[in-house]
Short mmCIF file of C-alpha atoms and ligand atoms in Angstrom, two decimals:
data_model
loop_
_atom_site.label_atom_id
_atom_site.label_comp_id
_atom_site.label_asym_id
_atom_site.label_seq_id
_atom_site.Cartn_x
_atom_site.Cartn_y
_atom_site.Cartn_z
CA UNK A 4 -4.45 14.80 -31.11
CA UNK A 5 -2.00 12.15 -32.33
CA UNK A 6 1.31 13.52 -30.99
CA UNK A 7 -0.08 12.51 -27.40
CA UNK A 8 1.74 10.08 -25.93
CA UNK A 9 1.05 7.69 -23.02
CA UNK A 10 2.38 8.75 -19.46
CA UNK A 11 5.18 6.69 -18.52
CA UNK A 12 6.25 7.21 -14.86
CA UNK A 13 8.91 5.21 -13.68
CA UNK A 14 10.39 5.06 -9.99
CA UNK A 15 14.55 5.67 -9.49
CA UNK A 16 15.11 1.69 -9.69
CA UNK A 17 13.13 1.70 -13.06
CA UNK A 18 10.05 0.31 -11.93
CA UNK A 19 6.69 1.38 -13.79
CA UNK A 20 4.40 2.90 -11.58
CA UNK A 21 0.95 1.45 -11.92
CA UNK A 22 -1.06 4.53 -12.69
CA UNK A 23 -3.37 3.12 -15.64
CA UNK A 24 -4.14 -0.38 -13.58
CA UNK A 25 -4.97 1.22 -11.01
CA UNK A 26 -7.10 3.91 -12.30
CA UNK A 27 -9.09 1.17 -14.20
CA UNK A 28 -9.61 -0.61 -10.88
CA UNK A 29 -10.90 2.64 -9.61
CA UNK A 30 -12.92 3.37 -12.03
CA UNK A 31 -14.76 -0.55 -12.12
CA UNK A 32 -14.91 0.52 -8.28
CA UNK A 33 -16.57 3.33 -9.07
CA UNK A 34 -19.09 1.59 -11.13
CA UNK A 35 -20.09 -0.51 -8.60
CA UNK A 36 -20.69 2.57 -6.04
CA UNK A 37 -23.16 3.85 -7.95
CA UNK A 38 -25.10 0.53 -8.75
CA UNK A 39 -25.28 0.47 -5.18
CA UNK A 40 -26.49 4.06 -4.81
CA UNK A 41 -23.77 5.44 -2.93
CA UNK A 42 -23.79 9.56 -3.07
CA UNK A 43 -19.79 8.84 -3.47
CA UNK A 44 -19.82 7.55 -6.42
CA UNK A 45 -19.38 10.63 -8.94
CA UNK A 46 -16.56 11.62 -6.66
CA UNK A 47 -14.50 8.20 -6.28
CA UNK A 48 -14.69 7.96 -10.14
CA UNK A 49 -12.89 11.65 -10.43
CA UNK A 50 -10.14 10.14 -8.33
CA UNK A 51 -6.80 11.16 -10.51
CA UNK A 52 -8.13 12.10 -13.28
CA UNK A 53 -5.93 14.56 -14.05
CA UNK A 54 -1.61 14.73 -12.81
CA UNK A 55 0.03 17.29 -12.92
CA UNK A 56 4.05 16.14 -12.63
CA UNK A 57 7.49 18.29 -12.13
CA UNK A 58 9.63 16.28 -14.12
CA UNK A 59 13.70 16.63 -13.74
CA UNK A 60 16.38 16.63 -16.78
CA UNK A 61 16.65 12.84 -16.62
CA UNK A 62 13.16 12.45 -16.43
CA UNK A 63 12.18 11.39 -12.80
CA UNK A 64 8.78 12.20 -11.94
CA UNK A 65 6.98 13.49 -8.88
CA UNK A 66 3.47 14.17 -8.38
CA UNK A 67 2.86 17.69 -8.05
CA UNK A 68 -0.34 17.60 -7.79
CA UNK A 69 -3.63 16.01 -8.59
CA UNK A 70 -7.11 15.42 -6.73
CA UNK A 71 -7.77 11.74 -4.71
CA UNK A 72 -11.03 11.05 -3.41
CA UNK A 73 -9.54 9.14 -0.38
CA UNK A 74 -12.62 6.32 -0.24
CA UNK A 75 -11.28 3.68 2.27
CA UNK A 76 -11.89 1.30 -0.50
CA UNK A 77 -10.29 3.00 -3.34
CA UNK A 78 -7.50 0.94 -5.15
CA UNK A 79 -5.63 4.33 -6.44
CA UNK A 80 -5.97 5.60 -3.04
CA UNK A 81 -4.85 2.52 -1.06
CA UNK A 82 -1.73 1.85 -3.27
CA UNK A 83 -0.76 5.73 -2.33
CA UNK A 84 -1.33 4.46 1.22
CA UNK A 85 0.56 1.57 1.22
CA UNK A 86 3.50 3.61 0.00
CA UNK A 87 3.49 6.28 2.73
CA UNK A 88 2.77 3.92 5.08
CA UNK A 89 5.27 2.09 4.05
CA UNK A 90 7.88 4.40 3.86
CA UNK A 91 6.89 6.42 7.21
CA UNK A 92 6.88 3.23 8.87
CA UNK A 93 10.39 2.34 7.75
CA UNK A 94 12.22 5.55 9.14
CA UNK A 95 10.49 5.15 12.26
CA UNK A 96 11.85 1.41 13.03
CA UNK A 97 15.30 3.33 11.60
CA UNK A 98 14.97 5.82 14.07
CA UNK A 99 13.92 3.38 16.57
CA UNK A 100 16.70 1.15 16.51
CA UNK A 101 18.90 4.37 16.70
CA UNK A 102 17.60 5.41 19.92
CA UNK A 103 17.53 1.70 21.60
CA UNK A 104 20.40 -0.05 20.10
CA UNK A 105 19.71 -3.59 21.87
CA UNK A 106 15.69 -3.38 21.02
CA UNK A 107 14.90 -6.50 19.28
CA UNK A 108 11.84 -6.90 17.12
CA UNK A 109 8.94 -9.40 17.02
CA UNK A 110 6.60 -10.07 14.40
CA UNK A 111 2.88 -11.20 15.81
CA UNK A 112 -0.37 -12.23 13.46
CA UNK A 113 -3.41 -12.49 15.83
CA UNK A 114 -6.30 -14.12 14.34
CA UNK A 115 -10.16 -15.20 15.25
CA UNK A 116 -12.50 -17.04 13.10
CA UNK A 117 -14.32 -15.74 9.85
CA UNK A 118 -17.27 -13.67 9.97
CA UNK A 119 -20.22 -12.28 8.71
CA UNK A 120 -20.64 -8.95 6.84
CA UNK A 121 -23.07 -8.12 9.62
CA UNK A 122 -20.36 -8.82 12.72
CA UNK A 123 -17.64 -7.17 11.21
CA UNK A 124 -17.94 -4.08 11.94
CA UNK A 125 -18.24 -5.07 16.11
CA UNK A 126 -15.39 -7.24 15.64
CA UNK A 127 -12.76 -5.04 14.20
CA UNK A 128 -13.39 -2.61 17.21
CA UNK A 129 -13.58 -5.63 19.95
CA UNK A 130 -9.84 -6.04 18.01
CA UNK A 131 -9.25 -3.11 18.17
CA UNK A 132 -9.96 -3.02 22.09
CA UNK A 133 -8.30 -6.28 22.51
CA UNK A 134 -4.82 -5.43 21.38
CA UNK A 135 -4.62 -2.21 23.86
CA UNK A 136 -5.17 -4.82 26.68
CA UNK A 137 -3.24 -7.23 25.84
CA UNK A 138 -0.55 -4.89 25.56
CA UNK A 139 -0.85 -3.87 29.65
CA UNK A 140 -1.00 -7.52 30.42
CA UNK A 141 1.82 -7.55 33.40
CA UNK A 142 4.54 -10.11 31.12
CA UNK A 143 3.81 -8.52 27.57
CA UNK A 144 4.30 -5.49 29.04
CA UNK A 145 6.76 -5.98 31.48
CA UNK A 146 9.65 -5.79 28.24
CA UNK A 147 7.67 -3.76 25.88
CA UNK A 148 8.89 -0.64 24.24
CA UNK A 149 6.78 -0.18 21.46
CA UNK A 150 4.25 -1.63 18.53
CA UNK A 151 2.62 -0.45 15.60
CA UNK A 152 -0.50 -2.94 14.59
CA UNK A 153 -2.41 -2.90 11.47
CA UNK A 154 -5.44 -4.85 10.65
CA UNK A 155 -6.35 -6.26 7.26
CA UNK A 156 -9.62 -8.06 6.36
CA UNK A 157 -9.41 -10.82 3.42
CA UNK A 158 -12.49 -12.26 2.13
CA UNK A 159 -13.54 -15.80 1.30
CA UNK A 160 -16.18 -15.94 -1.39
CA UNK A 161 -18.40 -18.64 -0.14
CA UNK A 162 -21.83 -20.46 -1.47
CA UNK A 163 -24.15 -18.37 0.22
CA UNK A 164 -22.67 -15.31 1.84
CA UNK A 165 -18.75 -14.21 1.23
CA UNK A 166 -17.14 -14.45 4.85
CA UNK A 167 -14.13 -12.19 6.12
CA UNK A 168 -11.24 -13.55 7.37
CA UNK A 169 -9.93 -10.20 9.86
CA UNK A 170 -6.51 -10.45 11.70
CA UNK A 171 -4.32 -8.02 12.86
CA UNK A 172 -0.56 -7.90 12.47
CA UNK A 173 1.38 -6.45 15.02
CA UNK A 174 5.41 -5.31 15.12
CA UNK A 175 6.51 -5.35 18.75
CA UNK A 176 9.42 -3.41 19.39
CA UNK A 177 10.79 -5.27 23.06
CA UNK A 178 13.98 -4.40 25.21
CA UNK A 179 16.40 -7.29 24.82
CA UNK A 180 16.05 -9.26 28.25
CA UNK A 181 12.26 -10.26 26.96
CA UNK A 182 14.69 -13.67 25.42
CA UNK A 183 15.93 -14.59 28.68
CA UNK A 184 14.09 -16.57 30.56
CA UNK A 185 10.64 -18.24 31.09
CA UNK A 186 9.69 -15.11 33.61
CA UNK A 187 10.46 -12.92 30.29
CA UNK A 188 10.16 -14.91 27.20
CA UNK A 189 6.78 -15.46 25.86
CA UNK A 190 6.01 -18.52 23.92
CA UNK A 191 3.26 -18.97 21.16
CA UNK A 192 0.81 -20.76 23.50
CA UNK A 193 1.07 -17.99 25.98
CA UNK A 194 0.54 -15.46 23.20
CA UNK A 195 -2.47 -17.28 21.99
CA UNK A 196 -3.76 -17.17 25.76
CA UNK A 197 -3.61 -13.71 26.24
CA UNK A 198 -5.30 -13.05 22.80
CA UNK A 199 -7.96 -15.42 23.29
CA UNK A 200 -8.56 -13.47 26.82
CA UNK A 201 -8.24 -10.12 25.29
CA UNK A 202 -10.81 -10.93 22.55
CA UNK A 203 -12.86 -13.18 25.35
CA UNK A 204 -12.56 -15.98 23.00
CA UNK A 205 -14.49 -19.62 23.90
CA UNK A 206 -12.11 -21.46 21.30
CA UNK A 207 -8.39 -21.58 20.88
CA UNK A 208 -7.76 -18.69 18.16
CA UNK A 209 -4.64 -19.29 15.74
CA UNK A 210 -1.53 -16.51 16.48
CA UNK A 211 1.50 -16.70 15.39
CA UNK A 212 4.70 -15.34 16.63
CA UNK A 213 8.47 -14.78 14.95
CA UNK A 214 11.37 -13.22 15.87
CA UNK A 215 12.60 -10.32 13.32
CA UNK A 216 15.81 -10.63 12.39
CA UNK A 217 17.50 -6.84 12.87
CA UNK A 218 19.19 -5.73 9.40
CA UNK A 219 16.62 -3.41 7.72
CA UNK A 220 16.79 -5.19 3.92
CA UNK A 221 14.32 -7.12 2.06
CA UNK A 222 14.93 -10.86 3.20
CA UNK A 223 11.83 -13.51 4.44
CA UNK A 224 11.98 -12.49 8.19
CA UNK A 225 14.00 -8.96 7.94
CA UNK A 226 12.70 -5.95 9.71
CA UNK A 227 11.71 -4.27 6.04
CA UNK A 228 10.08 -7.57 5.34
CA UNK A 229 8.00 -7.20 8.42
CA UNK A 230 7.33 -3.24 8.08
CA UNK A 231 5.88 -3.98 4.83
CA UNK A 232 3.43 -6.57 5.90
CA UNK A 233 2.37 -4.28 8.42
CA UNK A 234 2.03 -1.97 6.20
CA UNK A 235 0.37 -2.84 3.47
CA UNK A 236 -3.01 -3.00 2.08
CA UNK A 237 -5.92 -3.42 4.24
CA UNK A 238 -8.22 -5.10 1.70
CA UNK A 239 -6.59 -6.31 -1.09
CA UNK A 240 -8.19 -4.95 -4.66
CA UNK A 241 -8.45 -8.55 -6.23
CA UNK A 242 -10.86 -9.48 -3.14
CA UNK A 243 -13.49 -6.86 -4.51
CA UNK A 244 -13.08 -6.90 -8.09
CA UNK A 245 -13.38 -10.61 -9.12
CA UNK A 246 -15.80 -10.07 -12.20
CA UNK A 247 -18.23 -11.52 -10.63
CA UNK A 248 -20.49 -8.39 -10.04
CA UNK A 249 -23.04 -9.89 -7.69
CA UNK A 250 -20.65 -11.40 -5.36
CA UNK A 251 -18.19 -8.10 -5.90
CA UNK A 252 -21.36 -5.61 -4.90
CA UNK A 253 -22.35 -7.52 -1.51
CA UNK A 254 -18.68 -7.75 -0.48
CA UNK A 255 -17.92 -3.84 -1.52
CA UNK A 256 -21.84 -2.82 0.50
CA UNK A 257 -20.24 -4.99 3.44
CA UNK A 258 -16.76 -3.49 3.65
CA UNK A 259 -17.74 0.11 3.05
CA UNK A 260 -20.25 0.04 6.03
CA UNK A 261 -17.47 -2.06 8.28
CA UNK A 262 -14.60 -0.26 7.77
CA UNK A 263 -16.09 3.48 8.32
CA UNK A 264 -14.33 5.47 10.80
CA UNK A 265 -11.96 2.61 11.46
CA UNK A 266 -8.34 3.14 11.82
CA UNK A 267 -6.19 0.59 9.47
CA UNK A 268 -2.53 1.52 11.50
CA UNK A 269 -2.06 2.43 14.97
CA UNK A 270 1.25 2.85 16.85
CA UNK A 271 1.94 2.27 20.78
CA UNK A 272 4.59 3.18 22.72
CA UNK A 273 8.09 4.42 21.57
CA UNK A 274 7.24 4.18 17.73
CA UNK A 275 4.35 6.64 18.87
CA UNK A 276 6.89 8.91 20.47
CA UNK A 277 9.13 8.86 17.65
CA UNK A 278 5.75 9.04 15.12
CA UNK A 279 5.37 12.36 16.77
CA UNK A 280 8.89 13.34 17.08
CA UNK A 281 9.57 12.74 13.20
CA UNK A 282 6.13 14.96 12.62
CA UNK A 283 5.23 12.36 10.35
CA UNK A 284 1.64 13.15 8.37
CA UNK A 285 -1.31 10.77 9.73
CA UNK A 286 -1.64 8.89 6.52
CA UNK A 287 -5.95 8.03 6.85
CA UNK A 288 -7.06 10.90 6.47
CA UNK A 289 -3.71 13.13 5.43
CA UNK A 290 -2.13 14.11 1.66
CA UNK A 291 -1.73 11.19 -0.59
CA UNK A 292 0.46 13.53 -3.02
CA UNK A 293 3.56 13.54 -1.09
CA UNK A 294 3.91 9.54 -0.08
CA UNK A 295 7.50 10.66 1.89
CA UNK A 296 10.02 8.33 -0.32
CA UNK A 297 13.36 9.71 -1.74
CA UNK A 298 12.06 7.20 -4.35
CA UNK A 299 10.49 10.39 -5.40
CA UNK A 300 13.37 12.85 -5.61
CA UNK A 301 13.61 14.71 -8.19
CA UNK A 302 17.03 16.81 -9.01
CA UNK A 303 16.47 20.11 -10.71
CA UNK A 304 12.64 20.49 -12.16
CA UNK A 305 12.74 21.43 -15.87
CA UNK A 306 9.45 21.04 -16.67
CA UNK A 307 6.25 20.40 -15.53
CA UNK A 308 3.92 17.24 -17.34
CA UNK A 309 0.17 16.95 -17.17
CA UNK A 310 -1.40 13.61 -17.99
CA UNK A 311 -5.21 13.43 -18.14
CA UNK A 312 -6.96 9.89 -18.24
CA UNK A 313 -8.75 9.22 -21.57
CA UNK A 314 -12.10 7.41 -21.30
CA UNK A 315 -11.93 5.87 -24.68
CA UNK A 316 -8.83 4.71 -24.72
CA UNK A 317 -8.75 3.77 -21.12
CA UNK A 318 -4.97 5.26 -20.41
CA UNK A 319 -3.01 8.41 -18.87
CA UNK A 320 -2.06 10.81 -21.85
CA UNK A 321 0.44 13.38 -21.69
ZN1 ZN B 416 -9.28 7.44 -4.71
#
């Protein structure tokens, strides 16, 4: 078998995709599902084992098909995810800005104070609650056109029990006159009083609140900048593999029970409307194959490539 060669996938602006990392973060995830007993186990470690590519004259890739196991927690998964989300997220706020050419974006990160593995669970849907009320407050949603919130959990490996720091970002979407004026504008500490009502809060919790600035490109602040934190991953692979198995296992038993049947991305308003009228795929539970980039094009197919992961030699062969 020597004239095998490793798979080498590369996006349209030359960038490696990270197939072999993150199949060897899958796999360690894996591992640790079945120390833990989950019946899941076999099946998360089977995630992309084999790809089967289309493959154009100049060498693009695209996935043409291959088999994900689509565990919440899954790092192959979650980077597919990220990228549809991503990308589905971005022609919406295109689209959106289309249809309401004075709309004006703002960029919200609502926060309460780290938990327990035990509480998370309640807390995320309390959150979850909290954000849909806030939203029909009379002054938020007196200029409000739209939102799209997603909620990420980070984790702080302490002494005794690792605690999980849960917040929710949210991209508000508001009709222009929401800047003029006290009876319109909303400040930070009035944001952070409506949270801290929403979530029926007995201490002052910490949001944060910042215009968007409107061009769609990639600077601190932009409108892609912001998509993409909303967007992206809800628990970060480096907070569950740390090599340290003990501490990895409790967080990964913690986050799978907590995060079940939870939604990671929800849209409100307008970006709703226009999530339906683009008939975008609902990402959670939907194909991870097709991500929806052009990043993906391919011109004319010439051939077809099928890379298999190796076990021994821990990497994608062709
Ligand atoms: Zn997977």
């Amino acid at each position: 078998m020597t004239d095998r060669k490793v798979l080498v996938d590369k996006s349209r602006s030359g960038k490696v995709r990270p197939w072999r990392e993150r199949k060897l973060e899958n796999l360690q995830y894996g591992d640790y599902l079945q120390i833990l007993n989950y019946k899941k186990a076999h099946r998360v470690k089977e995630c992309g084992e084999v790809l089967r590519f289309v493959e154009d004259e100049q060498g693009h890739k695209k996935l043409a098909q291959t088999w994900f196991c689509h565990s919440r927690l899954c790092p192959l998964c979650n980077w597919r995810r990220a990228m549809k989300q991503s990308n589905q997220l971005t022609q919406i706020l295109e689209e959106a800005v289309k249809q309401r050419k004075t709309g004006r974006f703002l960029f919200l990160t609502l926060t309460v104070e780290n938990t327990t593995g035990k509480q998370l669970k309640s807390e995320l849907r309390q959150m979850g609650r909290a954000i849909r009320d806030l939203m029909r407050y009379k002054k938020p949603a007196k200029n409000l056109l739209g939102y799209v919130r997603s909620t990420e959990v980070t984790v702080n490996h302490e002494a005794d029990q690792p605690m999980y720091h849960h917040h929710m970002h949210v991209l508000l979407f508001v009709k222009s006159l929401y800047f003029k004026g006290s009876d319109n504008y909303i400040s930070q500490s009035e944001w952070t009083g409506y949270w801290q009502r929403a979530m029926k809060l007995n201490y002052v919790p910490i949001v944060n609140v910042e215009a968007v600035k409107p061009n769609v490109d990639r600077h601190k602040n932009s409108l892609l900048a912001s998509a993409q934190e909303t967007a992206k991953y809800q628990v970060k692979s480096k907070d569950i593999l740390t090599n340290n198995q003990e501490q990895d296992l409790q967080v990964i038993d913690d986050l799978e029970q907590a995060l079940a049947g939870s939604r990671q991305i929800s849209y409100g308003g307008l970006l709703k409307e226009i999530r339906k009228q683009l008939q975008l795929e609902d990402v959670e539970n939907g194909d991870l194959i097709n991500t929806d980039s052009d990043d993906q094009d391919t011109d004319q197919v010439v051939r077809e490539i099928v890379a298999k992961w190796d076990y021994q030699r821990n990497n994608y062969f062709v």
